Short mmCIF file of C-alpha atoms and ligand atoms in Angstrom, two decimals:
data_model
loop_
_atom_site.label_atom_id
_atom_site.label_comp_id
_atom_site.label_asym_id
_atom_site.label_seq_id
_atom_site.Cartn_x
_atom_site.Cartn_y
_atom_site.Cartn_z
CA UNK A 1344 -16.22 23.51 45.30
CA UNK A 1345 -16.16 26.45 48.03
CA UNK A 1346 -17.03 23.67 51.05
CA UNK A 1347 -15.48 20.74 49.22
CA UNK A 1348 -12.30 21.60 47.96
CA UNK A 1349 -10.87 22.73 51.88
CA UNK A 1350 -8.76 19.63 51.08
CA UNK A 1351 -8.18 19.61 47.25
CA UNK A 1352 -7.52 16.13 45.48
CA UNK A 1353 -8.44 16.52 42.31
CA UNK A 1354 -5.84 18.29 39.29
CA UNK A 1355 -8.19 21.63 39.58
CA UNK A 1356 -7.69 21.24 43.64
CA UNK A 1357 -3.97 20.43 42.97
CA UNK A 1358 -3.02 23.39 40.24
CA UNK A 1359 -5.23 26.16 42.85
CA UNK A 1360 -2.64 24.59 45.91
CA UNK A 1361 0.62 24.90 44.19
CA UNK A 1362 -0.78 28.61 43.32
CA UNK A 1363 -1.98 29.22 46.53
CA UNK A 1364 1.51 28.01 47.87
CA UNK A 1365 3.61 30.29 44.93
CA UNK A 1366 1.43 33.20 46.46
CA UNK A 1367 2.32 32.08 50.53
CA UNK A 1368 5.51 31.85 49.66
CA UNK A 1369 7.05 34.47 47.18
CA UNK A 1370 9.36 36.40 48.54
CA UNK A 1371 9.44 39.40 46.25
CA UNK A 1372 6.83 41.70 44.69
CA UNK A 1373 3.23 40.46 43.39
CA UNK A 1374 1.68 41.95 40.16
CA UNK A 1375 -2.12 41.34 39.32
CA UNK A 1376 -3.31 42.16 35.98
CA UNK A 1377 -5.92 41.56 33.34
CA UNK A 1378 -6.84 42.40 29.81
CA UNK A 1379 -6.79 45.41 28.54
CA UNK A 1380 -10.11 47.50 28.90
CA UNK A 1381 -10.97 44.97 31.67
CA UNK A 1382 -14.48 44.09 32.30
CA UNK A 1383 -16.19 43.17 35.24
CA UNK A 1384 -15.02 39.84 35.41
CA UNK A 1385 -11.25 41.60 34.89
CA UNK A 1386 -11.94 43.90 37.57
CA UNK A 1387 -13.47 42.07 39.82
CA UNK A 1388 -11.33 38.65 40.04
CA UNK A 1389 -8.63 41.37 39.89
CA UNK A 1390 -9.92 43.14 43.36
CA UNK A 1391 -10.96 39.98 44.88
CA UNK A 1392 -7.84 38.37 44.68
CA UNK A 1393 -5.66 41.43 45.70
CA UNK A 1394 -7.99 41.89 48.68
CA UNK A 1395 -7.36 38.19 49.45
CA UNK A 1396 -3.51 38.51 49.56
CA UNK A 1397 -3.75 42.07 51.36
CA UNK A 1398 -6.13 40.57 53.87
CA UNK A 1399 -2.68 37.95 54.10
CA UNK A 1400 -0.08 40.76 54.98
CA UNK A 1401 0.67 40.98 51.31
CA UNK A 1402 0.46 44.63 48.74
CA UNK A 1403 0.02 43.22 45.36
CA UNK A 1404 0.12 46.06 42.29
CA UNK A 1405 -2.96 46.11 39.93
CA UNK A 1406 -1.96 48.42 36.94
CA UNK A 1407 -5.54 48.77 35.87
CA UNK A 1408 -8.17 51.47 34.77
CA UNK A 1409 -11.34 50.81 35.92
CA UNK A 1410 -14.26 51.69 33.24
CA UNK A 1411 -16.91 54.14 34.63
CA UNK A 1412 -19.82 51.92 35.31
CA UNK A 1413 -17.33 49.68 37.56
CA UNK A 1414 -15.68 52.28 38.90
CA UNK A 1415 -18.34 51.94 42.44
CA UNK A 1416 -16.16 48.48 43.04
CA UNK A 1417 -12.44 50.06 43.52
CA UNK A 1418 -11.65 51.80 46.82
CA UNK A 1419 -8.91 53.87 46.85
CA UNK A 1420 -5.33 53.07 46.03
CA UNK A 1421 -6.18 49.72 45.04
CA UNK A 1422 -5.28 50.22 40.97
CA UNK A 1423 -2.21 51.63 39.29
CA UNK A 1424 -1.24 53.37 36.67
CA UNK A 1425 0.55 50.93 34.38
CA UNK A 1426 4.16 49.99 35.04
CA UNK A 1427 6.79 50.83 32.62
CA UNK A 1428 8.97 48.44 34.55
CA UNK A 1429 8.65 45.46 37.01
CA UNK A 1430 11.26 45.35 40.22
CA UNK A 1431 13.09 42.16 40.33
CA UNK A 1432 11.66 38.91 42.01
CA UNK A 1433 8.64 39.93 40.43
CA UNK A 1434 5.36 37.21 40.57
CA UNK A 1435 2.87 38.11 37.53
CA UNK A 1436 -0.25 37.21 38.33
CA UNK A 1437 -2.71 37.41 34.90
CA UNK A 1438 -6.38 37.16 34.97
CA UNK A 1439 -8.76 36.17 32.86
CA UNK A 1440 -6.47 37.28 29.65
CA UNK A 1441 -6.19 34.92 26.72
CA UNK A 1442 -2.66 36.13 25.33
CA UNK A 1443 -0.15 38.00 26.84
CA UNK A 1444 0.02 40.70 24.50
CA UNK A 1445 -3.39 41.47 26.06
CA UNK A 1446 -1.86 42.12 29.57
CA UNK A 1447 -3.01 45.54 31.10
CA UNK A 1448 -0.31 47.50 32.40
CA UNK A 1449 2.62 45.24 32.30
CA UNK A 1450 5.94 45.04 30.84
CA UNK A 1451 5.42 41.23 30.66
CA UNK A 1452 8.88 39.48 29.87
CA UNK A 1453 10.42 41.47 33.00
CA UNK A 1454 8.29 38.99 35.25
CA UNK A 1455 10.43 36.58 36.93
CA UNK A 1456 7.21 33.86 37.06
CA UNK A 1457 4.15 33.95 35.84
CA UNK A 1458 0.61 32.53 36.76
CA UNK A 1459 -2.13 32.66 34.08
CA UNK A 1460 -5.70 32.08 35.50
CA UNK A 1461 -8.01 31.79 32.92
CA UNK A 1462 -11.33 30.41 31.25
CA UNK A 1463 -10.83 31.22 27.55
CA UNK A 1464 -10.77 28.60 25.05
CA UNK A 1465 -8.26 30.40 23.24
CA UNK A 1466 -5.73 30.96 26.03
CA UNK A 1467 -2.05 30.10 24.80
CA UNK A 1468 -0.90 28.62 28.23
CA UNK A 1469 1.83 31.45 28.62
CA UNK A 1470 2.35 31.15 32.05
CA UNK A 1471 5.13 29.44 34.51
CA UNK A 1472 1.73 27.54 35.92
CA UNK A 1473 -1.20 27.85 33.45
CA UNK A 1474 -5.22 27.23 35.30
CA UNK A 1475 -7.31 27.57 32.02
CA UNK A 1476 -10.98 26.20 32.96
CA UNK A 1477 -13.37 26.75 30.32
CA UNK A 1478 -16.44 24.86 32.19
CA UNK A 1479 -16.19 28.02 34.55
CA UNK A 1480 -18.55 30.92 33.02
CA UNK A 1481 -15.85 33.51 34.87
CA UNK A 1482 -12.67 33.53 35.60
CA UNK A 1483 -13.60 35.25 38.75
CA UNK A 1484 -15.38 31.24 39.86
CA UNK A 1485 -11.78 30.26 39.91
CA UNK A 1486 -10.73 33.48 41.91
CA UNK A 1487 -13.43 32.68 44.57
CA UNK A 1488 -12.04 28.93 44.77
CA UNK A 1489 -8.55 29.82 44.87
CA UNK A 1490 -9.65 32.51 47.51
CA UNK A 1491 -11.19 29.34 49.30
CA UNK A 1492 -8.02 27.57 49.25
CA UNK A 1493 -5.53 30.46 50.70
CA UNK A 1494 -8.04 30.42 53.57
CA UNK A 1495 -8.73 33.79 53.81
CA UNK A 1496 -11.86 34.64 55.42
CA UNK A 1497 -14.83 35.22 53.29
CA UNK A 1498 -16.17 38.83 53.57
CA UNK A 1499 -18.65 40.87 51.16
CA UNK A 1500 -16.09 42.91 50.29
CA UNK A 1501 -14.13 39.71 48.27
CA UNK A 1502 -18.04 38.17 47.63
CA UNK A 1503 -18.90 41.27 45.77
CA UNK A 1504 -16.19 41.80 43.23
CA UNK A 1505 -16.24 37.67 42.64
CA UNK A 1506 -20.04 38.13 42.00
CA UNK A 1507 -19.62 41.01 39.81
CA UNK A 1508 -17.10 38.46 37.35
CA UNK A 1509 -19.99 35.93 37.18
CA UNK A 1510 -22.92 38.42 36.75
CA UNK A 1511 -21.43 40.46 33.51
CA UNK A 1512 -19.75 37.38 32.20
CA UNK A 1513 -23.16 35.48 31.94
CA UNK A 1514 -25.03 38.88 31.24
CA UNK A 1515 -26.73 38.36 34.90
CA UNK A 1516 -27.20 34.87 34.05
CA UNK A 1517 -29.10 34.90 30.84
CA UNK A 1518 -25.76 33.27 28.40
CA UNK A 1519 -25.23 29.62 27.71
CA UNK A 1520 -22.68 29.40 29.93
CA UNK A 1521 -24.70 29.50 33.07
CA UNK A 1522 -24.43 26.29 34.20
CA UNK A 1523 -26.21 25.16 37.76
CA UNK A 1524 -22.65 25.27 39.28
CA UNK A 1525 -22.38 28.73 38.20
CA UNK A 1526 -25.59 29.68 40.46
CA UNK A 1527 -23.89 27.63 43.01
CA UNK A 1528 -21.34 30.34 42.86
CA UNK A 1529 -23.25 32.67 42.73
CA UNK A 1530 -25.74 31.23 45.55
CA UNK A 1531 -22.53 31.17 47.83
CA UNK A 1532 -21.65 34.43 47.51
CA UNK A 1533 -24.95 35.80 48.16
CA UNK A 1534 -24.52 33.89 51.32
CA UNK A 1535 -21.35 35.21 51.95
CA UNK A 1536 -22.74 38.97 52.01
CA UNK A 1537 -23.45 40.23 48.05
CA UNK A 1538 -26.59 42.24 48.32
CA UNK A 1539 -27.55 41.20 45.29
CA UNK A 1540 -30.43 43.63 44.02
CA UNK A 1541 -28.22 46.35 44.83
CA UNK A 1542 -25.37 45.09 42.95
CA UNK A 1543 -27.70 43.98 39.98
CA UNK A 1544 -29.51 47.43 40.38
CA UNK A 1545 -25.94 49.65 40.52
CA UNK A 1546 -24.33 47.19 37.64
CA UNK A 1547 -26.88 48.89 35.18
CA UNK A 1548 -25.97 52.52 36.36
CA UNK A 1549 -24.65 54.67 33.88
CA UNK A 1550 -24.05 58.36 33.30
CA UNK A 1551 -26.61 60.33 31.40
CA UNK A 1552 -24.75 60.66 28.34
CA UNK A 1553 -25.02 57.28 28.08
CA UNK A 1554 -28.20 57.38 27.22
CA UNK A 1555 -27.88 60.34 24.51
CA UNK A 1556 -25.19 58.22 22.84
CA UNK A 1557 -27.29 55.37 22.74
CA UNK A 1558 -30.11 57.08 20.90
CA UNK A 1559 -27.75 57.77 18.56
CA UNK A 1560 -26.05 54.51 18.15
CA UNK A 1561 -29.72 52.97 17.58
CA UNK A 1562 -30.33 55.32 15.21
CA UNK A 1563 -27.25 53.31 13.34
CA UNK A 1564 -28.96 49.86 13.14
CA UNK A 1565 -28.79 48.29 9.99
CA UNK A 1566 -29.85 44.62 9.08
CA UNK A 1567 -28.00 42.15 7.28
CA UNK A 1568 -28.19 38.99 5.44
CA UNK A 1569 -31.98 39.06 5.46
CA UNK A 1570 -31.77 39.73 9.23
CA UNK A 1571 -29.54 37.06 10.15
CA UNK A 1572 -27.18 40.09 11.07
CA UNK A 1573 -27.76 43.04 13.23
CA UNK A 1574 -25.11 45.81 13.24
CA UNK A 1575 -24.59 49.28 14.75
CA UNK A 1576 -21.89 51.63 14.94
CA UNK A 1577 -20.40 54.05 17.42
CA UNK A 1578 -18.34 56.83 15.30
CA UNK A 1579 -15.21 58.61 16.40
CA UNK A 1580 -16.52 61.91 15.52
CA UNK A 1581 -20.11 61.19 17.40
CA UNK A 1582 -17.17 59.91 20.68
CA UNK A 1583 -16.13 63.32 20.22
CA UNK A 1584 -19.19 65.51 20.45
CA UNK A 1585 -20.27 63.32 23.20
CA UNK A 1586 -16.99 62.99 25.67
CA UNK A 1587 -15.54 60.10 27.14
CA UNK A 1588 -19.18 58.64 28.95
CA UNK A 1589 -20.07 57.50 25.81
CA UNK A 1590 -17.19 54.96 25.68
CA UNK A 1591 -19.21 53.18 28.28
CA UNK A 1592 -20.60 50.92 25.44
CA UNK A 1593 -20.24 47.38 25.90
CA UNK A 1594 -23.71 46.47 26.06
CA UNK A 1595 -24.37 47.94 23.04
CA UNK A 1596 -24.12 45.11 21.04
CA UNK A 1597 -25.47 43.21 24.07
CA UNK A 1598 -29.12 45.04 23.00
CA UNK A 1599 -29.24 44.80 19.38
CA UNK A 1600 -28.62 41.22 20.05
CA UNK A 1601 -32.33 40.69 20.58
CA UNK A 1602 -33.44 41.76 17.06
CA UNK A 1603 -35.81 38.24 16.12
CA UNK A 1604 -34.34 36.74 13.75
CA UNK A 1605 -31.11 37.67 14.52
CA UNK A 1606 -27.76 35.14 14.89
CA UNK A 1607 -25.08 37.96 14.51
CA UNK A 1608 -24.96 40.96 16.27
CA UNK A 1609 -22.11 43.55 15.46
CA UNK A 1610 -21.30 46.74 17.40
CA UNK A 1611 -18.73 48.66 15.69
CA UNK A 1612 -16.55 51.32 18.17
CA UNK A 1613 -14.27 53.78 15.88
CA UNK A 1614 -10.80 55.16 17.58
CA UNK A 1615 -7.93 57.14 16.41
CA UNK A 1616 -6.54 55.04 13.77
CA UNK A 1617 -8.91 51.32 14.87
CA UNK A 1618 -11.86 50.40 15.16
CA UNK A 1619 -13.44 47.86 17.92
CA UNK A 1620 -15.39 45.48 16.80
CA UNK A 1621 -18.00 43.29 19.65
CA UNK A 1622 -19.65 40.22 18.12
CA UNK A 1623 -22.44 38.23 19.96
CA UNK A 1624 -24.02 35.61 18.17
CA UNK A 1625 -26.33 32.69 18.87
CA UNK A 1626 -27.48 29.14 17.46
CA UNK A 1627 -24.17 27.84 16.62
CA UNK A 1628 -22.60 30.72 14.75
CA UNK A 1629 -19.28 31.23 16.20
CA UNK A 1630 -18.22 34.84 17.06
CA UNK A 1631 -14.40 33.68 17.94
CA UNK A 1632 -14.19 32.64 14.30
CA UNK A 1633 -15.30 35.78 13.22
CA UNK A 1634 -13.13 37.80 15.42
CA UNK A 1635 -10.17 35.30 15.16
CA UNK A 1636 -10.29 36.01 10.94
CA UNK A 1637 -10.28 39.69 12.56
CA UNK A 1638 -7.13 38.82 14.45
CA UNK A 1639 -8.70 39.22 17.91
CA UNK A 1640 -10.48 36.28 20.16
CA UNK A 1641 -13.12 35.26 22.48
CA UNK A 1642 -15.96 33.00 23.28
CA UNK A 1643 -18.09 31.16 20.88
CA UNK A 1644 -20.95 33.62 21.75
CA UNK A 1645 -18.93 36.53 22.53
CA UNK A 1646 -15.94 37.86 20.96
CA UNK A 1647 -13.81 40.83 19.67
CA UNK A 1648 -11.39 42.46 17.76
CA UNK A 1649 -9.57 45.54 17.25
CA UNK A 1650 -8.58 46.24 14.18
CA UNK A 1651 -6.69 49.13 12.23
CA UNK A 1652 -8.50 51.88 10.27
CA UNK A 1653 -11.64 53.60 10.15
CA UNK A 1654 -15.18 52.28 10.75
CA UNK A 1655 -15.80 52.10 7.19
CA UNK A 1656 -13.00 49.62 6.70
CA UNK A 1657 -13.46 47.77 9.83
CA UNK A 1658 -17.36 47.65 8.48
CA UNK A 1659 -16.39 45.84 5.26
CA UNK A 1660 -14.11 43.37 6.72
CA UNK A 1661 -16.60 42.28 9.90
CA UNK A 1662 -19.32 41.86 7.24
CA UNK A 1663 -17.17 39.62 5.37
CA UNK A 1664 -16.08 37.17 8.49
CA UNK A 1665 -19.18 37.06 9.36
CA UNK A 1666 -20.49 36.16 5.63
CA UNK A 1667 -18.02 33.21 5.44
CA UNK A 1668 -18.88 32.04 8.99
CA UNK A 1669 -22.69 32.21 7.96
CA UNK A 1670 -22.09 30.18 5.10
CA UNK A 1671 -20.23 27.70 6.70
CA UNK A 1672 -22.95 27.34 9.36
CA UNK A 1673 -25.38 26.72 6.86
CA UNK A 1674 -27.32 29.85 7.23
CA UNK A 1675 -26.10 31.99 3.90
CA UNK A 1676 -24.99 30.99 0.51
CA UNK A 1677 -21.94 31.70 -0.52
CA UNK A 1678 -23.28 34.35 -3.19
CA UNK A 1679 -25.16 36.21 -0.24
CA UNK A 1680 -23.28 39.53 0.20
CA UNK A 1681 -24.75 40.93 3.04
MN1 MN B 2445 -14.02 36.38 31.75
#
């Protein structure tokens, strides 16, 4: 796609042109946003495509927070706090974000157009032009062919953030949806500059505490279901003793994952008043099913939810979700309770 679609002809080469020509030609402000508690591939199609349209005279907004492990990719002044309004003339420009209650930042119906770029199965279309590919592992592939198609110069400093999407949205390349046109991404950026041991290498980084909390959220595993389940917990109280580096979690449930034996795996985050729940599952279980009977969303093989109440509450209703999407895969009776 990066050498062949100079001239696009097909619809994905049509829809990136009439964005690339909305973003040429607006005349008023530009907003970029993404989910809330963006991830890398949040951040990082975020950055790349803001340093794309500064690089073309242009000073898009990006109310987001960076977490701590991604903070290394933001230079300064390139996020915002989040707006309470938009100015008028405003062009919303929303990454990688499935619903637009899920918009970072943004006071959403004061946009004047809207662009939705996207690669979740369960993305509602919201926008004035809608680009939902869910063949692309990362919405940040899209960024780097849109990025392709405004013509502005490749440089590491777009490569990196673009790679950063595709590396934690694959989990470095190890998820089903690593396809070989994903590594062709990926290949092409590390062309383009990405020094990719160091980015793989810095990716993993994380602050000391890190490492006390996750002794202590091991210490949580439990196994359900006969082991079909793996589930751990991260309390508000134990977030409390150990400061905000412990909310650095999100691979949590990305290691319990490889318990053998193991289709479901559960990492349970407790707030003031919610809970987050991260589901990961393999072999045909679906984790969006789970999380969508949670009222949140996702990927077959990665999804969440946030949901009200304490951890013991949000404990009793994952387990059940999960029991009915067991037994509809085949895997648990319906009299198995967990
Ligand atoms: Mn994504």
């Amino acid at each position: 796609m990066i050498e062949r679609e100079k001239t696009p002809s097909d619809d994905y080469g049509i829809a990136l042109r009439a964005i690339a020509d909305k973003l040429d030609h607006w005349p008023g402000d530009i907003v970029i946003s993404s989910h809330i508690d963006p991830d890398g591939d949040a951040l990082g199609s975020a950055l790349a495509l803001r340093r794309a349209l500064v690089a073309k005279g242009k000073l898009p907004v990006v109310p987001l927070e960076a977490p701590d492990y991604l903070s290394f990719l933001v230079k300064p002044n390139e996020l915002s706090p989040p707006l309470s309004h938009l100015p008028n003339r405003c062009l919303l420009i929303s990454l990688d974000t499935a619903e637009e209650k899920r918009i970072s930042g943004v006071p959403f119906t004061e946009a004047e157009s809207v662009i939705n770029i996207d690669h979740h199965l369960s993305n509602t279309a919201y926008g004035d032009i809608s680009l939902i590919r869910i063949d692309k592992a990362a919405t940040a592939e899209i960024i780097v062919d849109l990025i392709s198609v405004l013509e502005v110069p490749w440089t590491e400093e777009l490569a990196t953030p673009c790679l950063t999407g595709i590396l934690t949205d694959t989990g470095n390349f190890r998820y089903s949806n690593t396809t070989p046109e994903t590594l062709r991404y990926a290949a092409t950026l590390i062309e383009l500059g990405v020094d990719f041991a160091r980015l793989t290498d810095r990716l993993q980084w994380r602050h000391p505490s890190y490492f006390t909390a996750l002794s202590k959220v091991l210490s949580t595993v439990e196994f359900l279901f006969d082991g079909l389940v793996t589930m751990a917990h991260l309390s508000q109280d134990l977030r409390n003793e150990l400061g905000e580096m412990a909310d650095d979690s999100e691979d949590y449930v990305g290691l319990i994952r490889y318990a053998e034996g193991s289709k479901v795996a559960i990492f349970l985050k407790e707030g003031e008043g919610h809970t987050k729940i991260s589901v990961r599952t393999r072999d045909g279980v679906s984790a969006q099913t789970i999380c969508q009977q949670l009222g949140g969303g996702g990927h077959l093989a990665a999804a969440g939810a946030k949901v009200d109440g304490d951890l013991s509450h949000a404990r009793q209703g994952v387990i059940e979700a999960t029991r009915l999407e067991l037994v509809h895969r085949g895997y648990a009776k319906p009299t198995d309770l967990g």
